Every structure is written in structure tokens, then in C-alpha cells.
Amino acid sequence: MSTRTTDVLWSDVEDVYAAILAHPFVTGLTDGTLPHSAFRHYIVQDAHYLRGYARALALCAAKAPGEDDLAMFCAHAAGAIAAEQELHAELLGKLDLTAEQAAALPVAPATRAYVSYLLATAYSGSYPEAVAAVLPCYWIYAKVGEHLVEAGSPDPLYARWIATYGGAEFQAVVDAVLAATDRIGESVSEAELARMRAHFTTTSRYEWMFWDGGYREEGWPV
């Protein structure tokens, strides 16, 4: 039995994922020590991020060779915008910030870099490269969500966020993309697989940087 592409990709980032789970932003969600100001910064940046991510998913849809993947990524692009509008509006309201106020706040360095990398890869790369670049945001969030659900949180705000990414509905979305990734991997060349691995590792690192930027309430140094 041949090795699945998703297994190869994940083997490259197990250390990155371990670092994410150990990050004080993530541990602070479950023990309730994460300051609300850091969570607010994170939610604001996530709203900025998801607007760019939706565009990257739309580019995956445009490059998809089959109608099933085309439809899937179109639906996910719309879903990313819906999440930004619905979940974030609810959470921001509890953090005394409106969606309009959040949209007017600056895009932080890690957010700008992550989104720029996603869009550059999705525009200029192949379909397999584009999918590999967007995959960590799906997969790492599902794994972190599953981990956090088991741990729980004493803070109702954090518990609400955890329930979104730790639930079966989101896992089903992720499973569909993982299946698509494995289908892609069945026909790619060794060179293309190497590019997929490089993009997947890079955006997994950006995931860590995004959590870290939220924790530090990152702004531009100059």
C-alpha cells in the first residue's frame, strides 16, 4: 500500500504542531489565562485573514480540474466569509468591538505575510501547490479544536470558539479536503510533491506565527 500524501505532509510538520499546542495562546484558552485583549487581537486578525483566505480558496476552485473539487472550494470560500461575518460578529460583540471597528484596525505583520504567501502561491502555482498551501488552516485548526474540546475551558468566550473548530461539522469539511489532497497526490510528480511539501510546511509555520502574533498583540515595529 502506497503512502498517502497527507501522511507525508503531516510528517513534515509534527514539530510545528507540537509547538502550536504548547504555545501560551493555545494553553491559555483551556486554562482561562489568555487575556481577552490578546483574544480580541487574534479575532480581529482572523477576520482580516479569512477575507484573504476566501480568495485563495476561490483560486483553488478556479484551478480545480474536476467539478467536485470546484464545487467544494467554492462552497468553502463562501463558508470562510460566512464564518468571518457570523462567528466573529458574535465574539467581537462580547469583546466590545463592532465588525466595522474591527475591519478598520490595521492588518498585523504575520497576517499580512501569511495572506500574501497564500495568494501568491494560489495565483502563480499549480492546483496541487495551491491546495497544499491552504491545507494547514483547515487541518491544524481541526486538530487544535479536537485537542481543546477534550481539555475544555472555564471561559465561556473561549469555549464558544473551541466548539466551532472542535465539532463534527468542521471535521467533515476538513476530511473532504484531506481526501482531495490524497487524490491529487496519486498523480503528481516527485518535483511537484516536493513543492507541495514546501508550501504545506511554510503555511504550517505561518499558523504558529499567527497564534504567536495574537498572543503578543503584534503590531508594526515602525
PDB file of C-alpha atoms in Angstrom:
ATOM      1  CA  MET A   1       0.000   0.000   0.000  1.00  0.00           C
ATOM      2  CA  SER A   2       1.437   3.358  -1.012  1.00  0.00           C
ATOM      3  CA  THR A   3       1.890   6.141   1.497  1.00  0.00           C
ATOM      4  CA  ARG A   4      -0.860   8.745   1.447  1.00  0.00           C
ATOM      5  CA  THR A   5       0.179  12.259   0.522  1.00  0.00           C
ATOM      6  CA  THR A   6      -1.453  13.622   3.653  1.00  0.00           C
ATOM      7  CA  ASP A   7       0.699  11.313   5.790  1.00  0.00           C
ATOM      8  CA  VAL A   8       3.815  12.628   4.057  1.00  0.00           C
ATOM      9  CA  LEU A   9       2.749  16.237   4.542  1.00  0.00           C
ATOM     10  CA  TRP A  10       1.896  15.776   8.224  1.00  0.00           C
ATOM     11  CA  SER A  11       5.190  14.016   8.943  1.00  0.00           C
ATOM     12  CA  ASP A  12       6.934  17.221   7.876  1.00  0.00           C
ATOM     13  CA  VAL A  13       5.154  19.404  10.435  1.00  0.00           C
ATOM     14  CA  GLU A  14       4.696  17.289  13.561  1.00  0.00           C
ATOM     15  CA  ASP A  15       7.193  19.504  15.389  1.00  0.00           C
ATOM     16  CA  VAL A  16       5.348  22.634  14.262  1.00  0.00           C
ATOM     17  CA  TYR A  17       2.053  21.228  15.504  1.00  0.00           C
ATOM     18  CA  ALA A  18       3.618  20.296  18.844  1.00  0.00           C
ATOM     19  CA  ALA A  19       4.886  23.876  19.161  1.00  0.00           C
ATOM     20  CA  ILE A  20       1.383  25.200  18.460  1.00  0.00           C
ATOM     21  CA  LEU A  21      -0.173  23.026  21.169  1.00  0.00           C
ATOM     22  CA  ALA A  22       2.480  24.194  23.635  1.00  0.00           C
ATOM     23  CA  HIS A  23       2.060  27.880  22.783  1.00  0.00           C
ATOM     24  CA  PRO A  24       0.703  30.006  25.654  1.00  0.00           C
ATOM     25  CA  PHE A  25      -2.080  31.332  23.429  1.00  0.00           C
ATOM     26  CA  VAL A  26      -3.447  27.807  22.975  1.00  0.00           C
ATOM     27  CA  THR A  27      -2.810  26.627  26.526  1.00  0.00           C
ATOM     28  CA  GLY A  28      -4.313  29.899  27.758  1.00  0.00           C
ATOM     29  CA  LEU A  29      -7.585  29.094  26.011  1.00  0.00           C
ATOM     30  CA  THR A  30      -8.035  25.945  28.078  1.00  0.00           C
ATOM     31  CA  ASP A  31      -6.826  27.186  31.442  1.00  0.00           C
ATOM     32  CA  GLY A  32      -8.506  30.571  31.049  1.00  0.00           C
ATOM     33  CA  THR A  33      -5.305  32.596  31.483  1.00  0.00           C
ATOM     34  CA  LEU A  34      -5.283  34.094  27.978  1.00  0.00           C
ATOM     35  CA  PRO A  35      -6.050  37.831  28.304  1.00  0.00           C
ATOM     36  CA  HIS A  36      -9.198  38.912  26.494  1.00  0.00           C
ATOM     37  CA  SER A  37      -7.158  41.663  24.850  1.00  0.00           C
ATOM     38  CA  ALA A  38      -4.982  39.018  23.162  1.00  0.00           C
ATOM     39  CA  PHE A  39      -8.034  37.056  22.053  1.00  0.00           C
ATOM     40  CA  ARG A  40      -9.602  40.231  20.689  1.00  0.00           C
ATOM     41  CA  HIS A  41      -6.439  40.989  18.719  1.00  0.00           C
ATOM     42  CA  TYR A  42      -6.494  37.441  17.369  1.00  0.00           C
ATOM     43  CA  ILE A  43     -10.154  37.636  16.310  1.00  0.00           C
ATOM     44  CA  VAL A  44      -9.572  40.965  14.550  1.00  0.00           C
ATOM     45  CA  GLN A  45      -6.617  39.496  12.667  1.00  0.00           C
ATOM     46  CA  ASP A  46      -8.558  36.326  11.874  1.00  0.00           C
ATOM     47  CA  ALA A  47     -11.274  38.435  10.262  1.00  0.00           C
ATOM     48  CA  HIS A  48      -8.627  40.118   8.086  1.00  0.00           C
ATOM     49  CA  TYR A  49      -7.071  36.735   7.342  1.00  0.00           C
ATOM     50  CA  LEU A  50     -10.299  34.990   6.333  1.00  0.00           C
ATOM     51  CA  ARG A  51     -11.041  37.593   3.670  1.00  0.00           C
ATOM     52  CA  GLY A  52      -7.746  36.729   2.003  1.00  0.00           C
ATOM     53  CA  TYR A  53      -8.130  33.015   2.683  1.00  0.00           C
ATOM     54  CA  ALA A  54     -11.509  33.012   0.953  1.00  0.00           C
ATOM     55  CA  ARG A  55      -9.847  34.438  -2.142  1.00  0.00           C
ATOM     56  CA  ALA A  56      -7.165  31.741  -2.014  1.00  0.00           C
ATOM     57  CA  LEU A  57      -9.886  29.089  -1.790  1.00  0.00           C
ATOM     58  CA  ALA A  58     -11.659  30.671  -4.771  1.00  0.00           C
ATOM     59  CA  LEU A  59      -8.410  30.366  -6.712  1.00  0.00           C
ATOM     60  CA  CYS A  60      -8.215  26.687  -5.752  1.00  0.00           C
ATOM     61  CA  ALA A  61     -11.732  26.336  -7.148  1.00  0.00           C
ATOM     62  CA  ALA A  62     -10.762  28.096 -10.370  1.00  0.00           C
ATOM     63  CA  LYS A  63      -7.789  25.757 -10.862  1.00  0.00           C
ATOM     64  CA  ALA A  64      -9.568  22.546  -9.869  1.00  0.00           C
ATOM     65  CA  PRO A  65      -9.613  20.066 -12.771  1.00  0.00           C
ATOM     66  CA  GLY A  66     -12.830  18.354 -11.659  1.00  0.00           C
ATOM     67  CA  GLU A  67     -16.288  19.670 -10.871  1.00  0.00           C
ATOM     68  CA  ASP A  68     -16.431  18.090  -7.392  1.00  0.00           C
ATOM     69  CA  ASP A  69     -13.377  19.970  -6.159  1.00  0.00           C
ATOM     70  CA  LEU A  70     -14.541  23.112  -7.958  1.00  0.00           C
ATOM     71  CA  ALA A  71     -17.843  22.994  -6.098  1.00  0.00           C
ATOM     72  CA  MET A  72     -16.162  22.118  -2.786  1.00  0.00           C
ATOM     73  CA  PHE A  73     -13.715  25.007  -2.807  1.00  0.00           C
ATOM     74  CA  CYS A  74     -16.388  27.467  -3.986  1.00  0.00           C
ATOM     75  CA  ALA A  75     -18.540  26.402  -1.037  1.00  0.00           C
ATOM     76  CA  HIS A  76     -15.613  26.684   1.350  1.00  0.00           C
ATOM     77  CA  ALA A  77     -14.737  30.171   0.095  1.00  0.00           C
ATOM     78  CA  ALA A  78     -18.303  31.251   0.811  1.00  0.00           C
ATOM     79  CA  GLY A  79     -18.122  29.492   4.168  1.00  0.00           C
ATOM     80  CA  ALA A  80     -14.989  31.387   5.151  1.00  0.00           C
ATOM     81  CA  ILE A  81     -16.775  34.682   4.549  1.00  0.00           C
ATOM     82  CA  ALA A  82     -19.835  33.452   6.463  1.00  0.00           C
ATOM     83  CA  ALA A  83     -17.658  32.449   9.413  1.00  0.00           C
ATOM     84  CA  GLU A  84     -15.993  35.842   9.387  1.00  0.00           C
ATOM     85  CA  GLN A  85     -19.363  37.565   9.402  1.00  0.00           C
ATOM     86  CA  GLU A  86     -21.227  35.354  11.863  1.00  0.00           C
ATOM     87  CA  LEU A  87     -18.862  33.883  14.448  1.00  0.00           C
ATOM     88  CA  HIS A  88     -16.620  36.923  14.564  1.00  0.00           C
ATOM     89  CA  ALA A  89     -19.533  39.313  14.877  1.00  0.00           C
ATOM     90  CA  GLU A  90     -20.747  37.326  17.877  1.00  0.00           C
ATOM     91  CA  LEU A  91     -17.329  37.139  19.526  1.00  0.00           C
ATOM     92  CA  LEU A  92     -16.398  40.735  18.797  1.00  0.00           C
ATOM     93  CA  GLY A  93     -19.672  41.894  20.293  1.00  0.00           C
ATOM     94  CA  LYS A  94     -18.713  40.176  23.534  1.00  0.00           C
ATOM     95  CA  LEU A  95     -15.322  41.899  23.327  1.00  0.00           C
ATOM     96  CA  ASP A  96     -16.906  45.356  22.947  1.00  0.00           C
ATOM     97  CA  LEU A  97     -15.922  45.776  19.305  1.00  0.00           C
ATOM     98  CA  THR A  98     -18.135  46.008  16.219  1.00  0.00           C
ATOM     99  CA  ALA A  99     -17.323  44.307  12.919  1.00  0.00           C
ATOM    100  CA  GLU A 100     -16.891  47.728  11.336  1.00  0.00           C
ATOM    101  CA  GLN A 101     -14.423  48.798  14.021  1.00  0.00           C
ATOM    102  CA  ALA A 102     -12.502  45.532  13.620  1.00  0.00           C
ATOM    103  CA  ALA A 103     -12.278  45.936   9.839  1.00  0.00           C
ATOM    104  CA  ALA A 104     -10.771  49.397  10.315  1.00  0.00           C
ATOM    105  CA  LEU A 105      -7.940  48.130  12.545  1.00  0.00           C
ATOM    106  CA  PRO A 106      -4.519  47.508  10.934  1.00  0.00           C
ATOM    107  CA  VAL A 107      -3.553  44.177   9.419  1.00  0.00           C
ATOM    108  CA  ALA A 108      -0.665  42.875  11.569  1.00  0.00           C
ATOM    109  CA  PRO A 109       2.680  41.715  10.091  1.00  0.00           C
ATOM    110  CA  ALA A 110       2.126  37.955  10.454  1.00  0.00           C
ATOM    111  CA  THR A 111      -1.368  38.257   8.980  1.00  0.00           C
ATOM    112  CA  ARG A 112      -0.121  40.281   6.027  1.00  0.00           C
ATOM    113  CA  ALA A 113       2.737  37.869   5.370  1.00  0.00           C
ATOM    114  CA  TYR A 114       0.574  34.751   5.659  1.00  0.00           C
ATOM    115  CA  VAL A 115      -2.178  36.035   3.363  1.00  0.00           C
ATOM    116  CA  SER A 116       0.348  37.361   0.850  1.00  0.00           C
ATOM    117  CA  TYR A 117       2.054  33.969   0.700  1.00  0.00           C
ATOM    118  CA  LEU A 118      -1.258  32.150   0.244  1.00  0.00           C
ATOM    119  CA  LEU A 119      -2.391  34.420  -2.569  1.00  0.00           C
ATOM    120  CA  ALA A 120       0.988  34.393  -4.312  1.00  0.00           C
ATOM    121  CA  THR A 121       1.049  30.593  -4.247  1.00  0.00           C
ATOM    122  CA  ALA A 122      -2.568  30.217  -5.324  1.00  0.00           C
ATOM    123  CA  TYR A 123      -2.150  32.711  -8.192  1.00  0.00           C
ATOM    124  CA  SER A 124       1.208  31.569  -9.529  1.00  0.00           C
ATOM    125  CA  GLY A 125       1.364  27.904  -8.507  1.00  0.00           C
ATOM    126  CA  SER A 126      -0.341  24.789  -9.794  1.00  0.00           C
ATOM    127  CA  TYR A 127      -3.569  23.363  -8.387  1.00  0.00           C
ATOM    128  CA  PRO A 128      -1.666  20.870  -6.170  1.00  0.00           C
ATOM    129  CA  GLU A 129       0.525  23.687  -4.831  1.00  0.00           C
ATOM    130  CA  ALA A 130      -2.483  25.882  -4.088  1.00  0.00           C
ATOM    131  CA  VAL A 131      -4.249  23.094  -2.191  1.00  0.00           C
ATOM    132  CA  ALA A 132      -1.116  22.281  -0.187  1.00  0.00           C
ATOM    133  CA  ALA A 133      -0.797  25.948   0.803  1.00  0.00           C
ATOM    134  CA  VAL A 134      -4.374  26.310   2.068  1.00  0.00           C
ATOM    135  CA  LEU A 135      -4.483  22.895   3.779  1.00  0.00           C
ATOM    136  CA  PRO A 136      -2.815  23.757   7.133  1.00  0.00           C
ATOM    137  CA  CYS A 137      -5.519  26.278   8.019  1.00  0.00           C
ATOM    138  CA  TYR A 138      -8.106  23.518   7.673  1.00  0.00           C
ATOM    139  CA  TRP A 139      -6.170  20.675   9.218  1.00  0.00           C
ATOM    140  CA  ILE A 140      -4.309  22.342  12.065  1.00  0.00           C
ATOM    141  CA  TYR A 141      -7.464  24.126  13.230  1.00  0.00           C
ATOM    142  CA  ALA A 142      -9.341  20.821  13.272  1.00  0.00           C
ATOM    143  CA  LYS A 143      -6.579  19.116  15.243  1.00  0.00           C
ATOM    144  CA  VAL A 144      -6.225  22.017  17.667  1.00  0.00           C
ATOM    145  CA  GLY A 145     -10.002  22.160  18.023  1.00  0.00           C
ATOM    146  CA  GLU A 146     -10.171  18.444  18.805  1.00  0.00           C
ATOM    147  CA  HIS A 147      -7.408  18.841  21.389  1.00  0.00           C
ATOM    148  CA  LEU A 148      -9.078  21.844  23.006  1.00  0.00           C
ATOM    149  CA  VAL A 149     -12.517  20.224  23.167  1.00  0.00           C
ATOM    150  CA  GLU A 150     -11.044  17.434  25.257  1.00  0.00           C
ATOM    151  CA  ALA A 151      -9.440  19.968  27.601  1.00  0.00           C
ATOM    152  CA  GLY A 152     -12.386  22.390  27.761  1.00  0.00           C
ATOM    153  CA  SER A 153     -12.239  25.979  29.005  1.00  0.00           C
ATOM    154  CA  PRO A 154     -13.557  27.809  32.057  1.00  0.00           C
ATOM    155  CA  ASP A 155     -14.080  30.931  29.933  1.00  0.00           C
ATOM    156  CA  PRO A 156     -17.428  30.894  28.042  1.00  0.00           C
ATOM    157  CA  LEU A 157     -15.970  33.045  25.268  1.00  0.00           C
ATOM    158  CA  TYR A 158     -13.171  30.593  24.617  1.00  0.00           C
ATOM    159  CA  ALA A 159     -15.498  27.616  24.981  1.00  0.00           C
ATOM    160  CA  ARG A 160     -17.707  29.090  22.220  1.00  0.00           C
ATOM    161  CA  TRP A 161     -14.728  29.423  19.882  1.00  0.00           C
ATOM    162  CA  ILE A 162     -13.457  25.930  20.699  1.00  0.00           C
ATOM    163  CA  ALA A 163     -16.861  24.401  19.956  1.00  0.00           C
ATOM    164  CA  THR A 164     -16.756  25.769  16.405  1.00  0.00           C
ATOM    165  CA  TYR A 165     -13.443  24.187  15.434  1.00  0.00           C
ATOM    166  CA  GLY A 166     -13.710  21.080  17.590  1.00  0.00           C
ATOM    167  CA  GLY A 167     -17.082  19.998  16.257  1.00  0.00           C
ATOM    168  CA  ALA A 168     -18.053  17.248  13.809  1.00  0.00           C
ATOM    169  CA  GLU A 169     -19.312  19.722  11.200  1.00  0.00           C
ATOM    170  CA  PHE A 170     -15.918  21.360  10.775  1.00  0.00           C
ATOM    171  CA  GLN A 171     -14.155  17.979  10.830  1.00  0.00           C
ATOM    172  CA  ALA A 172     -16.320  16.816   7.916  1.00  0.00           C
ATOM    173  CA  VAL A 173     -15.207  19.853   5.913  1.00  0.00           C
ATOM    174  CA  VAL A 174     -11.576  19.084   6.676  1.00  0.00           C
ATOM    175  CA  ASP A 175     -11.952  15.397   5.828  1.00  0.00           C
ATOM    176  CA  ALA A 176     -13.217  16.332   2.364  1.00  0.00           C
ATOM    177  CA  VAL A 177     -10.142  18.456   1.692  1.00  0.00           C
ATOM    178  CA  LEU A 178      -7.817  15.746   3.014  1.00  0.00           C
ATOM    179  CA  ALA A 179      -9.448  13.260   0.626  1.00  0.00           C
ATOM    180  CA  ALA A 180      -8.969  15.700  -2.247  1.00  0.00           C
ATOM    181  CA  THR A 181      -5.323  16.134  -1.291  1.00  0.00           C
ATOM    182  CA  ASP A 182      -4.743  12.392  -1.366  1.00  0.00           C
ATOM    183  CA  ARG A 183      -6.394  12.170  -4.792  1.00  0.00           C
ATOM    184  CA  ILE A 184      -4.098  14.924  -6.026  1.00  0.00           C
ATOM    185  CA  GLY A 185      -1.086  13.100  -4.637  1.00  0.00           C
ATOM    186  CA  GLU A 186      -1.817   9.984  -6.650  1.00  0.00           C
ATOM    187  CA  SER A 187      -0.757  11.650  -9.896  1.00  0.00           C
ATOM    188  CA  VAL A 188       1.798  14.344  -9.023  1.00  0.00           C
ATOM    189  CA  SER A 189       5.456  14.084  -9.947  1.00  0.00           C
ATOM    190  CA  GLU A 190       8.199  13.919  -7.338  1.00  0.00           C
ATOM    191  CA  ALA A 191       9.090  17.538  -8.122  1.00  0.00           C
ATOM    192  CA  GLU A 192       5.515  18.703  -7.635  1.00  0.00           C
ATOM    193  CA  LEU A 193       5.181  16.742  -4.410  1.00  0.00           C
ATOM    194  CA  ALA A 194       8.330  18.457  -3.166  1.00  0.00           C
ATOM    195  CA  ARG A 195       6.744  21.837  -3.910  1.00  0.00           C
ATOM    196  CA  MET A 196       3.554  20.773  -2.124  1.00  0.00           C
ATOM    197  CA  ARG A 197       5.574  19.764   0.924  1.00  0.00           C
ATOM    198  CA  ALA A 198       7.442  23.066   0.944  1.00  0.00           C
ATOM    199  CA  HIS A 199       4.219  25.103   0.768  1.00  0.00           C
ATOM    200  CA  PHE A 200       2.498  22.979   3.417  1.00  0.00           C
ATOM    201  CA  THR A 201       5.414  23.365   5.817  1.00  0.00           C
ATOM    202  CA  THR A 202       5.646  27.112   5.211  1.00  0.00           C
ATOM    203  CA  THR A 203       1.981  27.798   5.866  1.00  0.00           C
ATOM    204  CA  SER A 204       2.029  25.499   8.901  1.00  0.00           C
ATOM    205  CA  ARG A 205       4.782  27.731  10.272  1.00  0.00           C
ATOM    206  CA  TYR A 206       2.629  30.742   9.495  1.00  0.00           C
ATOM    207  CA  GLU A 207      -0.100  29.131  11.608  1.00  0.00           C
ATOM    208  CA  TRP A 208       2.261  29.154  14.597  1.00  0.00           C
ATOM    209  CA  MET A 209       3.203  32.758  13.814  1.00  0.00           C
ATOM    210  CA  PHE A 210      -0.470  33.719  13.688  1.00  0.00           C
ATOM    211  CA  TRP A 211      -1.144  32.305  17.178  1.00  0.00           C
ATOM    212  CA  ASP A 212       2.024  33.977  18.407  1.00  0.00           C
ATOM    213  CA  GLY A 213       1.068  37.310  16.886  1.00  0.00           C
ATOM    214  CA  GLY A 214      -2.275  37.139  18.648  1.00  0.00           C
ATOM    215  CA  TYR A 215      -0.637  36.362  21.964  1.00  0.00           C
ATOM    216  CA  ARG A 216       1.799  39.261  21.634  1.00  0.00           C
ATOM    217  CA  GLU A 217      -0.903  41.561  20.224  1.00  0.00           C
ATOM    218  CA  GLU A 218       1.542  42.118  17.403  1.00  0.00           C
ATOM    219  CA  GLY A 219       1.809  45.459  15.672  1.00  0.00           C
ATOM    220  CA  TRP A 220       4.201  47.004  13.198  1.00  0.00           C
ATOM    221  CA  PRO A 221       7.536  47.903  14.858  1.00  0.00           C
ATOM    222  CA  VAL A 222       7.951  51.108  12.820  1.00  0.00           C
TER     223      VAL A 222
END
